[in-house]
Short mmCIF file of N, CA and C in Angstrom, two decimals:
data_model
loop_
_atom_site.label_atom_id
_atom_site.label_comp_id
_atom_site.label_asym_id
_atom_site.label_seq_id
_atom_site.Cartn_x
_atom_site.Cartn_y
_atom_site.Cartn_z
N MET L 923 -61.51 -36.74 -19.84
CA MET L 923 -60.78 -37.71 -18.58
C MET L 923 -61.47 -36.87 -17.28
N ALA L 924 -61.67 -38.04 -16.31
CA ALA L 924 -61.91 -37.42 -15.13
C ALA L 924 -61.15 -37.93 -14.12
N ILE L 925 -60.83 -37.10 -12.93
CA ILE L 925 -59.85 -37.63 -12.11
C ILE L 925 -60.80 -37.53 -10.61
N ILE L 926 -60.77 -38.92 -9.91
CA ILE L 926 -61.67 -39.10 -8.89
C ILE L 926 -60.62 -39.40 -7.51
N ASP L 927 -60.66 -38.94 -6.69
CA ASP L 927 -60.19 -39.24 -5.57
C ASP L 927 -60.99 -39.60 -4.08
N LYS L 928 -60.86 -40.77 -3.73
CA LYS L 928 -61.80 -41.11 -2.77
C LYS L 928 -63.10 -41.22 -3.01
N GLY L 929 -63.47 -41.60 -4.36
CA GLY L 929 -64.95 -41.57 -4.52
C GLY L 929 -65.43 -40.27 -4.72
N LYS L 930 -64.70 -39.30 -5.10
CA LYS L 930 -65.33 -38.03 -5.22
C LYS L 930 -64.68 -37.28 -6.60
N LEU L 931 -65.31 -36.88 -7.56
CA LEU L 931 -65.08 -36.25 -8.62
C LEU L 931 -64.23 -34.91 -8.43
N ILE L 932 -62.92 -34.94 -8.82
CA ILE L 932 -62.26 -33.97 -8.61
C ILE L 932 -62.09 -32.82 -9.63
N VAL L 933 -62.18 -33.43 -11.04
CA VAL L 933 -62.04 -32.52 -11.94
C VAL L 933 -62.49 -33.27 -13.25
N GLN L 934 -62.84 -32.83 -14.33
CA GLN L 934 -63.28 -33.32 -15.34
C GLN L 934 -63.09 -32.58 -16.76
N GLY L 935 -62.57 -33.16 -17.83
CA GLY L 935 -62.24 -32.22 -19.27
C GLY L 935 -61.47 -32.85 -19.92
N LYS L 936 -60.86 -32.31 -21.00
CA LYS L 936 -60.22 -33.11 -21.97
C LYS L 936 -58.59 -32.87 -21.43
N VAL L 937 -57.89 -33.80 -21.78
CA VAL L 937 -56.75 -34.33 -21.20
C VAL L 937 -55.53 -32.99 -21.31
N ASP L 938 -55.69 -32.36 -22.71
CA ASP L 938 -54.52 -31.27 -22.82
C ASP L 938 -55.27 -30.16 -22.41
N GLU L 939 -56.40 -29.91 -22.06
CA GLU L 939 -56.95 -28.48 -21.41
C GLU L 939 -56.57 -28.79 -19.60
N LEU L 940 -56.57 -29.81 -19.37
CA LEU L 940 -56.56 -30.15 -17.87
C LEU L 940 -54.92 -29.88 -17.65
N LEU L 941 -53.89 -30.53 -18.43
CA LEU L 941 -52.81 -30.73 -18.30
C LEU L 941 -52.03 -29.11 -18.12
N ARG L 942 -52.68 -28.33 -18.91
CA ARG L 942 -52.48 -26.81 -19.05
C ARG L 942 -52.73 -26.15 -17.56
N GLN L 943 -53.71 -26.70 -17.03
CA GLN L 943 -53.94 -26.01 -15.84
C GLN L 943 -52.99 -26.23 -14.75
N GLY L 944 -52.22 -27.57 -14.74
CA GLY L 944 -51.48 -27.99 -13.70
C GLY L 944 -50.13 -27.41 -13.66
N PRO L 945 -49.05 -27.63 -12.80
CA PRO L 945 -47.72 -27.19 -12.98
C PRO L 945 -47.30 -27.94 -14.07
N THR L 946 -46.32 -27.28 -14.75
CA THR L 946 -45.72 -27.71 -15.95
C THR L 946 -44.14 -27.82 -15.69
N ILE L 947 -43.62 -29.02 -16.09
CA ILE L 947 -41.95 -29.10 -16.19
C ILE L 947 -41.44 -28.62 -17.47
N VAL L 948 -40.54 -27.93 -17.59
CA VAL L 948 -40.09 -27.34 -18.60
C VAL L 948 -38.55 -27.76 -18.43
N ARG L 949 -37.90 -28.49 -19.48
CA ARG L 949 -36.66 -28.96 -19.73
C ARG L 949 -35.85 -27.75 -20.33
N ILE L 950 -35.01 -27.08 -19.94
CA ILE L 950 -34.08 -25.81 -20.76
C ILE L 950 -32.64 -26.35 -21.02
N GLN L 951 -32.13 -26.12 -22.32
CA GLN L 951 -31.20 -26.22 -22.68
C GLN L 951 -30.32 -24.80 -23.15
N VAL L 952 -29.51 -24.21 -22.56
CA VAL L 952 -28.99 -22.99 -23.11
C VAL L 952 -27.47 -22.80 -22.83
N ASP L 953 -26.96 -21.89 -23.28
CA ASP L 953 -25.77 -21.60 -23.12
C ASP L 953 -25.49 -21.19 -21.69
N ARG L 954 -24.24 -21.03 -21.02
CA ARG L 954 -24.20 -20.42 -19.71
C ARG L 954 -25.17 -21.08 -18.77
N LEU L 955 -25.10 -22.32 -18.64
CA LEU L 955 -26.14 -23.04 -18.02
C LEU L 955 -26.16 -23.02 -16.42
N GLN L 956 -25.23 -22.75 -15.87
CA GLN L 956 -24.76 -22.34 -14.21
C GLN L 956 -25.27 -20.99 -14.07
N GLU L 957 -25.15 -19.94 -15.00
CA GLU L 957 -25.42 -18.75 -14.81
C GLU L 957 -27.04 -18.41 -15.06
N ALA L 958 -27.69 -19.26 -15.80
CA ALA L 958 -29.21 -19.18 -16.14
C ALA L 958 -29.88 -19.89 -15.06
N CYS L 959 -29.14 -20.78 -14.24
CA CYS L 959 -29.99 -21.47 -13.15
C CYS L 959 -29.83 -20.57 -11.80
N GLN L 960 -28.52 -19.80 -11.61
CA GLN L 960 -28.65 -18.78 -10.78
C GLN L 960 -29.84 -17.87 -10.76
N LEU L 961 -29.58 -17.39 -12.15
CA LEU L 961 -30.66 -16.08 -12.16
C LEU L 961 -32.37 -16.53 -12.32
N LEU L 962 -32.46 -17.85 -12.90
CA LEU L 962 -33.82 -18.38 -12.90
C LEU L 962 -34.32 -18.62 -11.16
N ALA L 963 -33.43 -18.82 -10.39
CA ALA L 963 -33.62 -19.18 -9.16
C ALA L 963 -34.15 -18.03 -8.23
N GLN L 964 -33.89 -16.89 -8.60
CA GLN L 964 -34.10 -15.65 -8.03
C GLN L 964 -35.96 -15.28 -8.47
N GLN L 965 -36.40 -16.09 -9.62
CA GLN L 965 -37.33 -15.22 -10.22
C GLN L 965 -38.50 -16.11 -9.65
N THR L 966 -39.45 -15.17 -8.94
CA THR L 966 -40.67 -15.86 -8.07
C THR L 966 -41.65 -16.50 -9.10
N TRP L 967 -41.61 -16.34 -10.35
CA TRP L 967 -42.91 -17.10 -10.89
C TRP L 967 -42.29 -18.49 -11.25
N ILE L 968 -40.87 -18.80 -10.89
CA ILE L 968 -40.41 -20.19 -10.98
C ILE L 968 -40.79 -20.86 -9.64
N LYS L 969 -41.34 -21.92 -9.70
CA LYS L 969 -41.93 -22.88 -8.52
C LYS L 969 -41.02 -23.68 -7.81
N LYS L 970 -40.25 -24.38 -9.07
CA LYS L 970 -39.21 -25.20 -8.53
C LYS L 970 -38.08 -25.27 -9.83
N LEU L 971 -36.75 -25.65 -9.25
CA LEU L 971 -35.90 -25.45 -10.30
C LEU L 971 -34.70 -26.67 -9.77
N GLU L 972 -34.09 -27.38 -11.01
CA GLU L 972 -33.33 -28.22 -10.69
C GLU L 972 -32.22 -28.38 -11.80
N MET L 973 -30.99 -28.39 -11.59
CA MET L 973 -30.05 -28.54 -12.79
C MET L 973 -29.07 -29.57 -12.81
N ASP L 974 -28.98 -30.50 -14.16
CA ASP L 974 -27.60 -31.40 -13.95
C ASP L 974 -26.61 -30.81 -15.11
N SER L 975 -26.10 -31.78 -15.43
CA SER L 975 -25.08 -31.19 -16.47
C SER L 975 -25.33 -30.62 -17.57
N SER L 976 -26.28 -31.02 -18.03
CA SER L 976 -26.71 -30.57 -19.59
C SER L 976 -28.13 -29.75 -19.61
N GLU L 977 -28.77 -29.62 -18.52
CA GLU L 977 -30.13 -29.01 -18.69
C GLU L 977 -30.56 -28.50 -17.24
N ILE L 978 -31.56 -27.66 -17.47
CA ILE L 978 -32.26 -27.14 -16.23
C ILE L 978 -33.86 -27.38 -16.27
N LYS L 979 -34.26 -27.75 -15.36
CA LYS L 979 -35.47 -27.99 -15.42
C LYS L 979 -36.45 -27.25 -14.21
N VAL L 980 -37.43 -26.71 -14.80
CA VAL L 980 -38.24 -25.62 -14.12
C VAL L 980 -39.60 -26.04 -13.77
N GLN L 981 -40.15 -25.41 -12.86
CA GLN L 981 -41.52 -25.75 -12.67
C GLN L 981 -42.45 -24.53 -12.73
N LEU L 982 -43.42 -24.28 -13.40
CA LEU L 982 -43.77 -23.20 -13.74
C LEU L 982 -45.47 -23.52 -14.14
N SER L 983 -46.16 -22.40 -14.21
CA SER L 983 -47.40 -22.82 -14.67
C SER L 983 -47.44 -22.57 -16.23
N TYR L 984 -48.28 -23.38 -16.88
CA TYR L 984 -48.18 -23.54 -18.38
C TYR L 984 -48.32 -21.98 -19.24
N SER L 985 -49.04 -21.29 -18.59
CA SER L 985 -49.44 -19.92 -19.29
C SER L 985 -48.07 -19.18 -19.15
N GLU L 986 -47.04 -19.74 -18.30
CA GLU L 986 -45.69 -18.72 -18.26
C GLU L 986 -44.41 -19.32 -19.19
N ILE L 987 -44.60 -20.15 -19.97
CA ILE L 987 -43.81 -20.53 -20.83
C ILE L 987 -43.36 -19.45 -21.93
N PRO L 988 -44.13 -18.70 -22.62
CA PRO L 988 -43.71 -17.52 -23.07
C PRO L 988 -42.65 -16.73 -22.61
N ARG L 989 -43.40 -16.63 -21.16
CA ARG L 989 -42.75 -15.51 -20.40
C ARG L 989 -41.26 -16.03 -20.32
N LEU L 990 -40.97 -17.34 -19.86
CA LEU L 990 -39.79 -17.85 -19.65
C LEU L 990 -38.82 -17.82 -20.76
N ASN L 991 -39.64 -17.96 -22.19
CA ASN L 991 -38.49 -18.04 -23.28
C ASN L 991 -38.15 -16.19 -23.36
N ARG L 992 -39.16 -15.39 -23.29
CA ARG L 992 -38.76 -14.09 -23.47
C ARG L 992 -37.72 -13.60 -22.39
N TRP L 993 -37.99 -13.97 -21.39
CA TRP L 993 -36.80 -13.73 -20.14
C TRP L 993 -35.39 -14.37 -20.49
N LEU L 994 -35.53 -15.35 -21.06
CA LEU L 994 -34.13 -16.04 -21.37
C LEU L 994 -33.37 -15.32 -22.54
N VAL L 995 -34.23 -14.94 -23.40
CA VAL L 995 -33.59 -14.20 -24.67
C VAL L 995 -33.32 -12.82 -24.20
N ALA L 996 -34.10 -12.12 -23.15
CA ALA L 996 -33.70 -10.72 -22.61
C ALA L 996 -32.69 -10.76 -21.99
N GLN L 997 -32.32 -11.97 -21.07
CA GLN L 997 -31.02 -12.16 -20.48
C GLN L 997 -29.79 -12.61 -21.55
N GLN L 998 -30.05 -12.43 -22.60
CA GLN L 998 -29.00 -12.78 -23.70
C GLN L 998 -28.49 -14.32 -23.65
N PHE L 999 -29.23 -15.07 -23.25
CA PHE L 999 -28.95 -16.60 -23.33
C PHE L 999 -29.22 -17.21 -24.73
N GLN L 1000 -28.54 -17.88 -25.11
CA GLN L 1000 -28.66 -18.88 -26.45
C GLN L 1000 -29.54 -20.02 -26.08
N VAL L 1001 -30.73 -19.86 -26.48
CA VAL L 1001 -31.77 -20.99 -26.18
C VAL L 1001 -31.68 -21.99 -27.23
N TYR L 1002 -31.42 -23.09 -26.91
CA TYR L 1002 -31.12 -24.42 -27.68
C TYR L 1002 -32.51 -25.19 -27.49
N ARG L 1003 -33.18 -25.31 -26.39
CA ARG L 1003 -34.38 -25.98 -26.17
C ARG L 1003 -35.25 -25.78 -25.13
N LEU L 1004 -36.37 -25.66 -25.45
CA LEU L 1004 -37.62 -25.43 -24.28
C LEU L 1004 -38.53 -26.58 -24.46
N THR L 1005 -38.68 -27.52 -23.70
CA THR L 1005 -39.54 -28.57 -23.84
C THR L 1005 -40.43 -28.84 -22.40
N PRO L 1006 -41.76 -28.57 -22.83
CA PRO L 1006 -42.65 -28.66 -21.74
C PRO L 1006 -43.05 -30.22 -21.76
N GLN L 1007 -43.27 -30.34 -20.30
CA GLN L 1007 -43.33 -32.14 -19.92
C GLN L 1007 -44.44 -32.08 -18.80
N THR L 1008 -45.46 -32.30 -19.29
CA THR L 1008 -46.59 -32.40 -18.12
C THR L 1008 -47.18 -33.92 -18.07
N THR L 1009 -46.94 -34.59 -17.04
CA THR L 1009 -47.76 -35.90 -17.27
C THR L 1009 -48.98 -36.06 -16.49
N LEU L 1010 -49.82 -36.87 -16.72
CA LEU L 1010 -51.00 -37.00 -15.99
C LEU L 1010 -50.69 -37.35 -14.54
N GLU L 1011 -49.67 -38.27 -14.12
CA GLU L 1011 -49.50 -38.39 -13.05
C GLU L 1011 -48.90 -37.02 -12.31
N ASP L 1012 -48.35 -36.22 -12.75
CA ASP L 1012 -47.92 -35.04 -12.09
C ASP L 1012 -49.22 -34.09 -11.98
N TYR L 1013 -50.06 -34.07 -12.70
CA TYR L 1013 -51.24 -33.20 -12.56
C TYR L 1013 -52.02 -33.83 -11.56
N TYR L 1014 -52.22 -35.06 -11.47
CA TYR L 1014 -52.84 -35.96 -10.28
C TYR L 1014 -52.26 -35.47 -9.12
N LEU L 1015 -51.30 -35.63 -8.97
CA LEU L 1015 -50.73 -35.34 -7.77
C LEU L 1015 -50.59 -34.00 -7.37
N SER L 1016 -50.76 -32.93 -8.17
CA SER L 1016 -50.88 -31.54 -8.15
C SER L 1016 -52.30 -31.25 -7.45
N LEU L 1017 -53.36 -32.00 -7.75
CA LEU L 1017 -54.53 -32.09 -7.26
C LEU L 1017 -54.85 -32.91 -6.11
N VAL L 1018 -54.28 -33.66 -6.01
CA VAL L 1018 -54.64 -34.96 -4.63
C VAL L 1018 -53.74 -34.90 -3.47
N GLY L 1019 -52.47 -34.33 -4.09
CA GLY L 1019 -51.20 -34.49 -2.94
C GLY L 1019 -50.72 -35.81 -3.32
N GLU L 1020 -49.48 -36.14 -2.45
CA GLU L 1020 -48.73 -37.24 -3.09
C GLU L 1020 -48.82 -38.39 -2.01
N GLY L 1021 -49.66 -38.19 -0.74
CA GLY L 1021 -49.81 -39.12 0.02
C GLY L 1021 -51.21 -38.98 0.52
#
């Protein structure tokens, strides 16, 4: 795959490898959702965070996913789900900006 912006080649490589280089959204389901959200908001390696009634979504680098899992377990949260979600659109926008 190649990403071109305004006629200039920005990046080229295998899709799965490229997606690991950009920001990753991870959907989290844990017990004590509100408490987890408050504590995650204090972590400098979490780039973005939002919560709804059933899950937390955080943005972090792909390589930080194992750290996230270890951190949640160390804080004694019951982890029900960690689901990474990175789309090509997210990756493209992280490279060229949104506008």
